[in-house]
CSV table of C-alpha atoms in Angstrom, one decimal:
chain,number,residue,atom,x,y,z
A,1,MET,CA,117.5,3.1,-48.6
A,2,ASP,CA,120.0,5.1,-51.3
A,3,LYS,CA,117.5,7.1,-53.6
A,4,VAL,CA,119.0,6.9,-57.2
A,5,ILE,CA,118.9,10.8,-59.1
A,6,ILE,CA,117.9,9.8,-63.2
A,7,GLU,CA,118.7,12.9,-64.8
A,8,VAL,CA,117.6,12.6,-69.2
A,9,ARG,CA,119.3,13.9,-71.7
A,10,VAL,CA,117.0,14.7,-74.0
A,11,ASN,CA,118.5,15.9,-77.5
A,12,GLU,CA,122.1,18.1,-77.0
A,13,TYR,CA,123.0,18.6,-80.5
A,14,ARG,CA,121.6,15.2,-81.7
A,15,SER,CA,119.5,14.3,-85.6
A,16,ARG,CA,116.6,12.7,-86.4
A,17,ASN,CA,118.9,10.3,-88.8
A,18,ARG,CA,119.0,7.4,-86.4
A,19,ASN,CA,115.6,7.9,-83.6
A,20,PRO,CA,112.8,10.1,-84.6
A,21,HIS,CA,111.9,11.1,-81.3
A,22,VAL,CA,114.6,13.4,-80.4
A,23,PRO,CA,112.9,16.2,-78.9
A,24,TRP,CA,114.1,19.7,-81.1
A,25,LEU,CA,110.9,23.0,-80.0
A,26,ALA,CA,110.0,23.5,-76.8
A,27,GLU,CA,106.0,22.0,-76.6
A,28,GLU,CA,108.0,18.5,-77.7
A,29,ILE,CA,110.5,18.4,-75.1
A,30,ALA,CA,108.5,19.6,-72.5
A,31,THR,CA,106.1,16.5,-73.3
A,32,ASP,CA,109.1,14.9,-73.2
A,33,ALA,CA,110.4,15.4,-70.3
A,34,ALA,CA,106.8,15.4,-68.4
A,35,GLU,CA,106.4,11.6,-69.7
A,36,CYS,CA,109.8,10.6,-68.4
A,37,ARG,CA,109.3,12.9,-65.4
A,38,GLN,CA,106.6,9.8,-65.1
A,39,ALA,CA,109.3,7.4,-65.9
A,40,GLY,CA,111.4,8.0,-62.9
A,41,ALA,CA,113.4,11.0,-64.0
A,42,ALA,CA,114.2,14.4,-61.6
A,43,ILE,CA,116.4,15.9,-63.4
A,44,VAL,CA,116.4,17.2,-67.7
A,45,HIS,CA,119.4,18.3,-69.4
A,46,PHE,CA,118.2,20.3,-72.8
A,47,HIS,CA,119.7,21.8,-75.6
A,48,GLY,CA,117.4,24.9,-77.4
A,49,ARG,CA,117.5,23.5,-80.8
A,50,GLN,CA,115.3,25.0,-84.2
A,51,ALA,CA,112.6,23.4,-86.0
A,52,ASP,CA,115.2,22.5,-88.7
A,53,GLY,CA,117.6,21.2,-85.5
A,54,THR,CA,120.3,23.9,-85.5
A,55,PRO,CA,121.2,24.7,-82.1
A,56,ASP,CA,119.6,27.4,-80.4
A,57,HIS,CA,121.4,29.3,-77.4
A,58,SER,CA,119.0,32.7,-77.6
A,59,THR,CA,117.9,33.4,-73.9
A,60,GLU,CA,114.3,33.1,-75.3
A,61,THR,CA,114.2,29.9,-77.2
A,62,GLN,CA,115.7,29.1,-73.1
A,63,ALA,CA,113.0,30.3,-71.6
A,64,GLY,CA,110.4,29.3,-73.4
A,65,ILE,CA,111.6,25.7,-72.4
A,66,ILE,CA,111.6,25.6,-69.5
A,67,ARG,CA,108.7,27.8,-68.9
A,68,ALA,CA,106.8,24.9,-71.2
A,69,ILE,CA,108.6,22.1,-69.1
A,70,ARG,CA,107.7,23.9,-65.8
A,71,ALA,CA,103.6,24.5,-67.2
A,72,ARG,CA,104.0,20.1,-67.4
A,73,SER,CA,105.8,19.3,-64.2
A,74,ASP,CA,108.0,19.4,-61.5
A,75,ILE,CA,111.2,17.7,-62.6
A,76,LEU,CA,114.5,20.1,-62.2
A,77,VAL,CA,115.9,22.0,-65.1
A,78,HIS,CA,119.1,22.2,-66.0
A,79,PRO,CA,119.7,24.1,-69.5
A,80,THR,CA,123.0,23.8,-71.3
A,81,LEU,CA,125.5,26.8,-70.6
A,82,GLY,CA,126.1,27.5,-74.4
A,83,ASN,CA,129.5,26.5,-74.5
A,84,VAL,CA,130.7,27.1,-77.8
A,85,THR,CA,128.4,29.7,-79.0
A,86,ALA,CA,129.8,32.4,-76.9
A,87,GLY,CA,133.5,32.1,-77.8
A,88,GLY,CA,135.9,32.4,-75.2
A,89,ASP,CA,134.1,35.5,-73.1
A,90,ALA,CA,133.3,35.1,-70.2
A,91,ALA,CA,130.8,36.8,-69.5
A,92,ALA,CA,128.9,36.1,-73.2
A,93,ARG,CA,128.6,32.3,-72.0
A,94,LEU,CA,126.9,32.9,-68.8
A,95,GLN,CA,125.1,36.1,-69.7
A,96,PRO,CA,122.1,33.8,-71.3
A,97,ILE,CA,122.0,31.9,-68.0
A,98,LEU,CA,121.8,34.7,-65.8
A,99,THR,CA,118.9,36.4,-67.1
A,100,LEU,CA,116.9,32.9,-67.0
A,101,ALA,CA,117.4,33.0,-63.3
A,102,ALA,CA,116.7,36.7,-62.7
A,103,ASP,CA,113.2,35.5,-63.2
A,104,ALA,CA,111.7,32.8,-61.2
A,105,ALA,CA,109.7,31.5,-63.9
A,106,THR,CA,112.8,30.7,-65.8
A,107,ARG,CA,115.3,30.7,-63.4
A,108,PRO,CA,117.4,27.0,-63.6
A,109,ASP,CA,117.3,24.6,-61.5
A,110,LEU,CA,121.1,23.6,-62.5
A,111,VAL,CA,123.9,24.7,-64.5
A,112,PRO,CA,126.8,22.8,-66.2
A,113,PHE,CA,130.1,23.6,-65.6
A,114,ASP,CA,132.9,21.5,-68.0
A,115,MET,CA,135.7,21.5,-65.7
A,116,GLY,CA,139.0,21.7,-68.0
A,117,SER,CA,139.5,21.9,-72.0
A,118,VAL,CA,139.7,18.7,-74.4
A,119,ASN,CA,140.2,18.2,-78.1
A,120,LEU,CA,136.7,17.7,-79.5
A,121,ASP,CA,137.8,16.7,-83.2
A,122,TRP,CA,135.9,13.1,-84.3
A,123,TYR,CA,138.0,10.3,-85.5
A,124,ASP,CA,137.0,8.3,-88.6
A,125,ALA,CA,138.2,5.5,-86.8
A,126,ARG,CA,137.9,3.0,-90.8
A,127,ASN,CA,139.4,5.6,-92.5
A,128,ARG,CA,142.2,6.4,-89.9
A,129,ARG,CA,142.4,9.8,-90.2
A,130,PHE,CA,140.3,13.2,-88.2
A,131,PRO,CA,138.1,15.0,-90.7
A,132,THR,CA,138.9,17.9,-88.6
A,133,THR,CA,141.7,19.2,-86.4
A,134,GLY,CA,141.2,21.9,-84.4
A,135,ALA,CA,138.1,21.4,-82.8
A,136,ILE,CA,138.6,22.8,-79.1
A,137,TYR,CA,136.6,23.0,-76.3
A,138,SER,CA,138.0,26.0,-74.2
A,139,ASN,CA,137.2,26.1,-70.7
A,140,PRO,CA,140.3,28.0,-69.0
A,141,THR,CA,140.5,28.2,-65.4
A,142,ASP,CA,139.9,31.5,-65.3
A,143,THR,CA,137.4,31.7,-67.0
A,144,LEU,CA,135.8,28.4,-64.6
A,145,GLU,CA,136.5,30.2,-61.9
A,146,HIS,CA,134.2,33.1,-62.8
A,147,PHE,CA,131.6,30.9,-63.5
A,148,ALA,CA,131.9,29.4,-60.3
A,149,ARG,CA,131.8,32.5,-58.8
A,150,THR,CA,129.2,34.0,-60.3
A,151,ALA,CA,126.8,30.9,-59.9
A,152,ALA,CA,127.2,31.4,-56.2
A,153,THR,CA,126.6,35.0,-56.1
A,154,HIS,CA,123.5,34.2,-57.6
A,155,GLY,CA,122.0,31.1,-55.2
A,156,LEU,CA,123.0,28.3,-59.1
A,157,LYS,CA,123.9,25.0,-58.1
A,158,PRO,CA,126.4,24.2,-60.6
A,159,CYS,CA,126.9,20.6,-62.0
A,160,ALA,CA,130.8,20.2,-62.9
A,161,VAL,CA,131.3,18.3,-65.6
A,162,VAL,CA,133.7,15.9,-65.7
A,163,TRP,CA,135.2,14.1,-69.4
A,164,ASN,CA,138.6,13.2,-68.2
A,165,VAL,CA,140.7,12.6,-64.6
A,166,SER,CA,142.5,15.9,-64.9
A,167,PHE,CA,138.4,17.2,-65.2
A,168,LEU,CA,138.4,15.5,-62.0
A,169,ARG,CA,141.3,16.5,-60.2
A,170,GLN,CA,140.5,20.7,-61.3
A,171,THR,CA,137.1,20.0,-60.0
A,172,LEU,CA,138.5,18.9,-56.6
A,173,ALA,CA,140.7,21.7,-56.6
A,174,PHE,CA,137.8,24.3,-56.5
A,175,MET,CA,135.9,22.6,-54.1
A,176,ASP,CA,139.3,22.4,-52.2
A,177,MET,CA,139.0,26.8,-52.4
A,178,GLY,CA,135.8,26.7,-51.6
A,179,LEU,CA,134.0,27.6,-55.3
A,180,LEU,CA,132.8,24.7,-55.9
A,181,SER,CA,129.9,24.0,-52.4
A,182,GLU,CA,129.2,20.5,-50.8
A,183,PRO,CA,127.7,18.3,-51.7
A,184,ALA,CA,129.6,18.9,-55.2
A,185,PHE,CA,127.2,17.5,-58.2
A,186,VAL,CA,129.4,15.7,-60.9
A,187,GLN,CA,128.9,13.9,-63.6
A,188,PHE,CA,131.2,11.6,-65.6
A,189,ILE,CA,131.3,11.7,-69.6
A,190,LEU,CA,132.6,9.1,-71.2
A,191,THR,CA,132.8,8.6,-74.5
A,192,ASP,CA,132.9,6.2,-77.8
A,193,GLY,CA,132.2,6.6,-81.0
A,194,GLY,CA,135.2,8.5,-82.2
A,195,ILE,CA,134.9,11.3,-79.9
A,196,LEU,CA,138.3,10.9,-77.7
A,197,ALA,CA,138.1,13.1,-75.3
A,198,GLY,CA,136.5,11.3,-72.4
A,199,HIS,CA,137.2,7.6,-70.5
A,200,PRO,CA,135.7,4.7,-72.6
A,201,ALA,CA,132.4,3.6,-72.0
A,202,THR,CA,133.4,0.9,-70.4
A,203,ALA,CA,134.3,-0.6,-65.9
A,204,ALA,CA,138.0,0.3,-66.8
A,205,GLY,CA,136.6,4.2,-68.1
A,206,LEU,CA,134.4,5.1,-65.1
A,207,GLN,CA,136.2,3.2,-62.6
A,208,ALA,CA,139.7,5.2,-63.6
A,209,PHE,CA,137.2,8.1,-62.2
A,210,THR,CA,135.7,6.7,-59.1
A,211,THR,CA,139.1,5.6,-57.8
A,212,LEU,CA,140.1,9.2,-57.4
A,213,LEU,CA,136.6,10.3,-55.1
A,214,PRO,CA,138.2,11.4,-52.2
A,215,GLY,CA,136.6,9.2,-49.3
A,216,ASP,CA,136.5,12.9,-46.8
A,217,ARG,CA,134.3,15.3,-49.4
A,218,ARG,CA,130.8,15.4,-49.8
A,219,ILE,CA,129.9,14.4,-53.7
A,220,ALA,CA,126.9,13.1,-55.9
A,221,TRP,CA,128.3,11.8,-58.6
A,222,SER,CA,126.6,10.7,-61.7
A,223,THR,CA,127.5,8.8,-65.2
A,224,CYS,CA,126.8,9.2,-69.0
A,225,ALA,CA,128.2,7.8,-72.3
A,226,VAL,CA,128.2,10.3,-75.2
A,227,ASN,CA,128.2,7.8,-78.7
A,228,ALA,CA,127.7,4.8,-76.5
A,229,SER,CA,125.1,2.9,-74.6
A,230,VAL,CA,125.6,3.4,-70.8
A,231,LEU,CA,123.3,0.7,-69.9
A,232,PRO,CA,125.6,-1.7,-69.8
A,233,LEU,CA,127.1,0.3,-66.3
A,234,MET,CA,124.1,0.6,-64.9
A,235,GLU,CA,124.5,-2.2,-62.7
A,236,SER,CA,128.6,-0.9,-62.0
A,237,VAL,CA,127.3,2.8,-61.0
A,238,ILE,CA,123.9,2.0,-59.2
A,239,ARG,CA,125.2,-0.7,-57.2
A,240,ALA,CA,129.1,1.9,-56.4
A,241,GLY,CA,126.9,4.4,-55.0
A,242,GLY,CA,126.0,7.0,-58.5
A,243,HIS,CA,123.3,8.2,-60.5
A,244,VAL,CA,122.8,7.3,-64.0
A,245,SER,CA,122.3,10.8,-66.7
A,246,ILE,CA,120.8,9.1,-70.3
A,247,GLY,CA,119.0,10.1,-73.3
A,248,LEU,CA,118.8,10.4,-76.5
A,249,GLY,CA,120.9,13.4,-77.1
A,250,ASP,CA,124.3,11.2,-76.4
A,251,HIS,CA,123.3,7.8,-78.0
A,252,PRO,CA,120.0,7.3,-80.3
A,253,PHE,CA,119.6,3.3,-78.8
A,254,THR,CA,119.0,1.8,-81.8
A,255,GLU,CA,120.2,-1.7,-80.4
A,256,LEU,CA,116.7,-1.4,-78.7
A,257,GLY,CA,114.8,-0.1,-81.7
A,258,GLN,CA,113.9,3.5,-82.0
A,259,PRO,CA,112.7,4.3,-77.6
A,260,THR,CA,112.4,7.0,-76.6
A,261,ASN,CA,113.6,9.1,-74.1
A,262,ALA,CA,110.6,7.9,-71.3
A,263,ASP,CA,111.5,3.8,-72.6
A,264,LEU,CA,115.4,4.8,-71.9
A,265,VAL,CA,114.6,6.2,-67.8
A,266,ARG,CA,111.9,3.4,-67.2
A,267,ARG,CA,114.6,1.0,-67.7
A,268,VAL,CA,117.3,2.4,-65.7
A,269,ALA,CA,113.9,3.2,-62.8
A,270,GLU,CA,113.2,-0.5,-63.2
A,271,GLN,CA,117.2,-1.5,-63.0
A,272,VAL,CA,117.5,1.0,-59.6
A,273,ARG,CA,114.1,-0.7,-57.5
A,274,ALA,CA,115.5,-4.1,-58.8
A,275,LEU,CA,119.0,-4.0,-56.7
A,276,GLY,CA,117.3,-1.9,-53.8
A,277,ARG,CA,117.6,1.4,-54.3
A,278,ALA,CA,114.5,3.9,-54.8
A,279,VAL,CA,114.6,6.4,-57.6
A,280,ALA,CA,114.9,10.0,-56.7
A,281,SER,CA,111.7,12.5,-57.2
A,282,PRO,CA,112.9,15.7,-58.1
A,283,GLU,CA,111.9,17.4,-54.3
A,284,ASP,CA,114.5,14.3,-53.5
A,285,ALA,CA,117.1,15.5,-55.6
A,286,ARG,CA,117.0,18.7,-54.7
A,287,ALA,CA,117.6,18.1,-50.8
A,288,MET,CA,120.0,15.5,-51.8
A,289,LEU,CA,122.2,18.6,-53.4
A,290,ALA,CA,121.5,20.9,-51.2
A,291,MET,CA,119.0,23.3,-53.9
A,292,GLY,CA,117.6,25.3,-51.2
């Protein structure tokens, strides 16, 4: 029976204004991760935060979070790369991950690479304007090549983060060049709520990705939705052989009340089983992604 990897995206840069259950500090994230592991998650993706919610991508903060997570469960850890916090310098952006990887206690199981550049200005549809006009998430090809080669040298498993078809084509080129090994782990980012950088969180948005997947490559793909609920797409994803990424970091899910991350994972796990697939454990995910 095919197994579905559930990744929980616990916090990202999300505030607590609409859902107070977004975890920020190490113990909060670790407790959340353990509850999500029990509910069916195999991977936890997190961003370091301070007590007031301010982003904190310091190596010390991320190390503390990873240690706390591993003290409570065997869930696979997937920290952020810290994208815009180190500017455009490839080595500086990757160095915190390499520092974490040097210690077995804090070594990440996965590291995310956003496989292209996009405009991240939010569109205010009500007022028909962009409040900002210069927010560029820059990931040049030479930077991505550096990331991929360095990750391979250090035995780190990349997660290729794909915002649109151009990102996916870049990912396939990296696979062709041998810079991303198979099976590749690819995450499709669907976006709504004023974020125009990704495909919309609709069946058509998802299909634009899946129709481009080559039949001769081993690719494990997952789907999440930023500023939208990914739940309406779950049946399509699961039936198509995909995996699921979900969490309060992407969407507050106030249409369900004020759920916790574990509530969301439990809902996905139930649907996976109802559709005849099994939920992957962390060890299952490690084997499926050839993580060693």
